[in-house]
Amino acid sequence: MIKNLTLKSLPVLGCAILLTSPAMAALPAPVKSIIDAAIASGNDDEVKVAIKLAKATNPDDLAEIEAIESDYNAQQKIKLAEAEKAKQEELEQAGFFDNWTGQGELGAFRSSGNSSNTGLTAGAKLTKEGNKWRYNFRAIADFQRTNGVTTREQYLAAIEPNYKINDRLYAFALGQYERDRFQGFSSRLTASGGLGYQVIDNEKTQLSVKAGPAFRQTNFIGGGSQSSLAGLAGLDFSQQLSKNLRFTENATAYIESANTTLSSETALEAKLSNALSARISYLVEYESSPPVGSVNTDTLTRITLVYGF
């Protein structure tokens, strides 16, 4: 048969050899079916495993497998882009009362300083994320009544809108109401605004700082009031220590000529289920010039159950 070869027959023979060579063999149907089934499942991890095994067991079909992988990755990018676009459109169309998430907590406290008591504590934190705006709301109350006499009464409520200038920098406004009879004031109103910066923002760690001017008006238990301008500085830190354990630190300073207020809350939160956590926190509050008869420093230890929603 070799003797009968001519120059004209060489191209035909070459094509036949190429078509029948192992490198050009079609991907076996069972292997193709496994990859197709993984893609149909919508599970990205399963697709990666199926393609990895196909490459390892069918090295002669590497080009075809890589073509399937490339097409899959391109389709995934399109789906992610479409999902992100839909999410942004949903955020733009959402009303003010839509898309709030948060947590509520209930438990007990132990205080020292201007009062030394054990009582009930309750609080809530809410957050709403938008394209350009973020809203934070928090409220907390500590109360105890013994033998018909109120021995602890402290309330705080605050709302803070943020305008996102870019991925890290934001402008904020703050409105806050406080009441603490045992620190000597029936109410303290705070209005502030300024700039904040997200220093660290990844899956495990978040750190943000903020600063700006503030106006405070304090109404005292014994009568009279005081209005003043102050400088505000704040820090919010969160660290995921493990899958179910998180550490947080929130610190705030109001610095003014008549009185400086410092507040620091350190907390450890352990996840008990998808929605329920146990939390222990230690709060230190310092007033440089407290009302007559009050001490400078109060501490509060809270042990609560936290429900996320």
XYZ file of C-alpha atoms in Angstrom:
309
model
C 0.000 0.000 0.000
C 2.930 2.333 0.785
C 4.319 1.670 -2.711
C 1.180 3.136 -4.307
C 1.464 6.516 -2.534
C 1.753 9.552 -4.761
C 2.362 13.237 -4.017
C -1.316 13.931 -4.683
C -2.437 11.444 -2.038
C -0.244 12.854 0.813
C -2.652 15.665 1.899
C -5.552 13.209 2.109
C -3.479 10.823 4.210
C -2.373 13.668 6.518
C -5.958 14.697 7.206
C -6.931 11.124 7.972
C -4.076 10.772 10.465
C -5.038 14.019 12.231
C -8.713 13.113 12.485
C -7.975 9.703 13.974
C -5.239 10.844 16.389
C -6.050 10.684 20.154
C -5.499 14.467 20.579
C -8.499 15.202 18.372
C -10.827 12.579 19.858
C -14.165 13.874 21.095
C -14.703 14.159 24.863
C -16.341 10.914 26.076
C -20.104 11.249 26.471
C -20.174 10.189 30.159
C -17.572 12.851 31.065
C -19.454 15.522 29.095
C -22.682 14.490 30.854
C -21.070 14.908 34.305
C -19.855 18.420 33.440
C -23.255 19.365 31.969
C -25.025 18.089 35.093
C -22.719 20.112 37.349
C -23.348 23.266 35.291
C -27.121 22.635 35.381
C -26.998 22.347 39.190
C -25.925 25.975 39.469
C -23.337 25.043 42.099
C -20.029 26.691 41.209
C -18.002 24.366 43.465
C -19.459 21.285 41.774
C -18.602 22.688 38.336
C -14.998 23.338 39.390
C -14.632 19.808 40.761
C -16.161 18.220 37.627
C -13.873 20.180 35.290
C -10.806 19.446 37.441
C -11.521 15.707 37.385
C -12.240 15.786 33.656
C -8.859 17.421 32.980
C -7.058 14.886 35.167
C -8.695 11.815 33.612
C -8.903 13.004 29.998
C -5.648 14.837 29.210
C -6.088 14.215 25.480
C -9.313 16.262 25.518
C -7.849 19.231 27.396
C -8.649 21.747 24.647
C -12.339 20.805 24.581
C -12.617 20.839 28.392
C -10.956 24.264 28.601
C -13.353 25.571 25.944
C -16.302 24.394 28.090
C -14.696 25.997 31.162
C -14.111 29.288 29.350
C -17.704 29.406 28.121
C -19.003 28.643 31.640
C -16.878 31.431 33.188
C -18.095 33.918 30.585
C -21.733 33.002 31.310
C -21.127 33.383 35.063
C -19.713 36.882 34.569
C -22.800 37.865 32.602
C -25.101 36.469 35.323
C -23.187 38.294 38.082
C -23.339 41.570 36.156
C -27.083 41.150 35.583
C -27.652 40.313 39.278
C -25.673 43.362 40.403
C -27.592 45.588 38.003
C -30.912 44.226 39.300
C -29.767 44.773 42.897
C -28.806 48.390 42.188
C -32.128 49.034 40.448
C -33.991 47.537 43.429
C -32.080 49.787 45.847
C -32.853 52.866 43.739
C -36.578 52.084 43.675
C -36.862 51.098 47.364
C -38.867 53.321 49.709
C -37.522 54.663 53.002
C -39.124 51.873 55.041
C -37.825 49.084 52.754
C -34.684 46.931 53.130
C -34.006 47.558 56.815
C -32.014 44.903 58.671
C -31.001 44.824 62.296
C -31.092 43.184 65.682
C -32.867 43.466 69.000
C -31.387 42.561 72.372
C -32.758 41.870 75.844
C -30.974 41.004 79.054
C -29.571 42.263 82.333
C -27.030 44.900 83.409
C -24.788 45.647 86.366
C -23.755 49.271 86.917
C -21.202 51.108 89.050
C -20.394 54.790 89.485
C -23.304 57.158 90.085
C -25.481 54.111 90.786
C -24.708 50.523 91.751
C -27.556 48.320 90.581
C -28.615 45.266 88.638
C -31.580 45.569 86.310
C -33.069 45.015 82.860
C -31.678 46.276 79.572
C -33.218 46.321 76.090
C -32.023 47.726 72.799
C -32.260 47.710 69.008
C -29.973 48.488 66.065
C -31.216 48.997 62.512
C -29.359 49.577 59.237
C -30.564 50.405 55.748
C -28.129 50.240 52.806
C -28.721 52.109 49.560
C -26.657 53.001 46.496
C -25.522 56.316 47.925
C -27.172 56.444 51.353
C -26.814 54.348 54.487
C -28.978 54.856 57.585
C -28.037 53.675 61.079
C -30.458 53.756 64.005
C -29.883 52.554 67.547
C -31.763 52.731 70.824
C -31.059 51.315 74.263
C -32.705 51.513 77.689
C -31.521 50.432 81.152
C -34.090 50.471 83.947
C -34.513 49.257 87.502
C -37.168 49.954 90.129
C -36.810 48.694 93.717
C -39.457 49.037 96.449
C -41.338 51.573 94.382
C -38.215 53.709 93.816
C -36.469 54.064 90.446
C -32.793 53.285 90.993
C -31.618 53.256 87.376
C -33.016 55.074 84.367
C -30.923 55.594 81.268
C -32.151 55.994 77.683
C -30.385 56.694 74.406
C -31.687 56.950 70.835
C -29.678 58.035 67.802
C -30.047 58.157 64.025
C -27.121 58.640 61.660
C -27.576 59.042 57.878
C -24.421 58.507 55.787
C -23.839 59.740 52.234
C -21.287 57.576 50.397
C -18.837 59.832 48.575
C -16.886 56.808 47.340
C -16.237 53.221 48.452
C -14.521 54.372 51.679
C -15.215 58.059 52.297
C -18.630 59.235 53.515
C -20.336 62.264 54.990
C -22.500 61.794 58.064
C -25.138 63.585 60.091
C -26.083 62.619 63.645
C -29.102 63.295 65.826
C -29.032 61.876 69.356
C -31.163 61.985 72.511
C -29.964 60.883 75.975
C -31.510 60.769 79.439
C -29.669 59.707 82.590
C -31.011 60.983 85.894
C -28.164 59.463 87.856
C -25.561 61.296 85.798
C -27.511 64.466 86.593
C -29.319 65.370 83.364
C -32.945 64.907 82.348
C -32.091 65.183 78.652
C -29.141 65.856 76.381
C -29.650 66.577 72.683
C -26.789 66.298 70.201
C -26.635 67.362 66.561
C -23.481 66.687 64.576
C -22.093 66.179 61.104
C -18.776 65.602 59.405
C -16.736 63.071 57.469
C -16.078 59.387 58.025
C -13.639 56.949 56.466
C -13.756 53.147 56.172
C -10.135 52.283 57.022
C -10.575 48.487 56.805
C -13.449 46.673 55.146
C -13.071 42.965 54.431
C -14.846 39.725 55.281
C -13.411 39.493 58.814
C -12.437 43.015 59.853
C -14.137 46.419 59.647
C -12.740 49.676 61.012
C -14.209 53.134 60.432
C -13.423 56.530 61.939
C -15.337 59.812 61.841
C -14.982 63.389 63.046
C -16.809 66.698 62.890
C -18.309 69.564 64.898
C -21.256 68.998 67.242
C -23.849 71.076 69.082
C -25.070 69.830 72.470
C -27.838 71.044 74.741
C -28.035 69.584 78.253
C -30.998 70.000 80.602
C -30.066 69.263 84.218
C -32.155 67.456 86.839
C -31.716 70.289 89.330
C -32.865 72.874 86.800
C -31.113 74.996 84.211
C -29.565 74.023 80.899
C -26.340 74.406 78.985
C -25.698 74.719 75.250
C -22.254 74.368 73.746
C -20.229 73.574 70.639
C -17.980 70.536 70.709
C -15.749 68.436 68.512
C -16.835 64.859 67.834
C -14.507 61.933 67.135
C -15.664 58.334 66.804
C -14.338 54.855 66.066
C -16.171 51.629 65.162
C -14.227 48.360 65.047
C -15.380 44.787 64.400
C -13.316 41.604 64.170
C -14.638 38.129 63.366
C -12.485 35.984 65.664
C -13.965 32.684 64.479
C -17.027 31.387 62.663
C -19.259 32.006 65.703
C -17.357 34.633 67.714
C -17.140 38.378 67.041
C -15.372 41.209 68.912
C -16.467 44.858 68.662
C -15.244 48.180 70.017
C -17.175 51.445 69.698
C -15.676 54.654 71.090
C -16.923 58.250 70.996
C -15.470 61.525 72.301
C -17.209 64.904 72.609
C -14.603 67.527 73.415
C -15.711 70.992 74.563
C -14.475 73.719 76.890
C -17.098 73.180 79.624
C -17.277 69.380 79.640
C -15.706 66.471 77.767
C -17.627 63.216 77.354
C -15.845 59.955 76.572
C -17.619 56.670 75.896
C -16.176 53.243 75.132
C -18.106 49.988 74.693
C -16.255 46.679 74.289
C -18.305 43.598 73.408
C -17.969 39.907 72.615
C -20.778 38.178 70.711
C -21.174 34.408 70.342
C -23.524 33.016 67.697
C -25.945 30.398 69.031
C -27.987 29.866 65.849
C -28.612 31.589 62.523
C -30.590 34.386 64.211
C -29.733 34.169 67.924
C -26.530 35.276 69.683
C -25.320 35.790 73.254
C -23.554 39.081 73.969
C -21.533 40.481 76.855
C -20.451 44.119 76.796
C -18.598 46.542 79.060
C -19.376 50.255 78.783
C -17.305 53.049 80.331
C -18.651 56.631 80.337
C -16.625 59.609 81.544
C -17.726 63.206 82.139
C -14.916 65.671 82.888
C -17.294 68.137 84.619
C -20.354 66.248 85.913
C -23.156 68.023 87.787
C -22.611 68.645 91.500
C -23.097 65.444 93.465
C -22.212 63.136 90.527
C -18.958 61.244 89.935
C -16.924 61.380 86.742
C -17.041 57.735 85.647
C -19.858 55.233 85.184
C -19.466 51.623 84.079
C -22.119 49.238 82.829
C -21.820 45.522 82.162
C -24.587 44.024 80.011
C -25.333 40.355 79.327
C -27.991 39.957 76.622
C -29.533 37.691 74.040
C -29.478 39.220 70.551
C -31.960 38.353 67.805
C -31.049 39.288 64.231
C -33.625 40.025 61.528
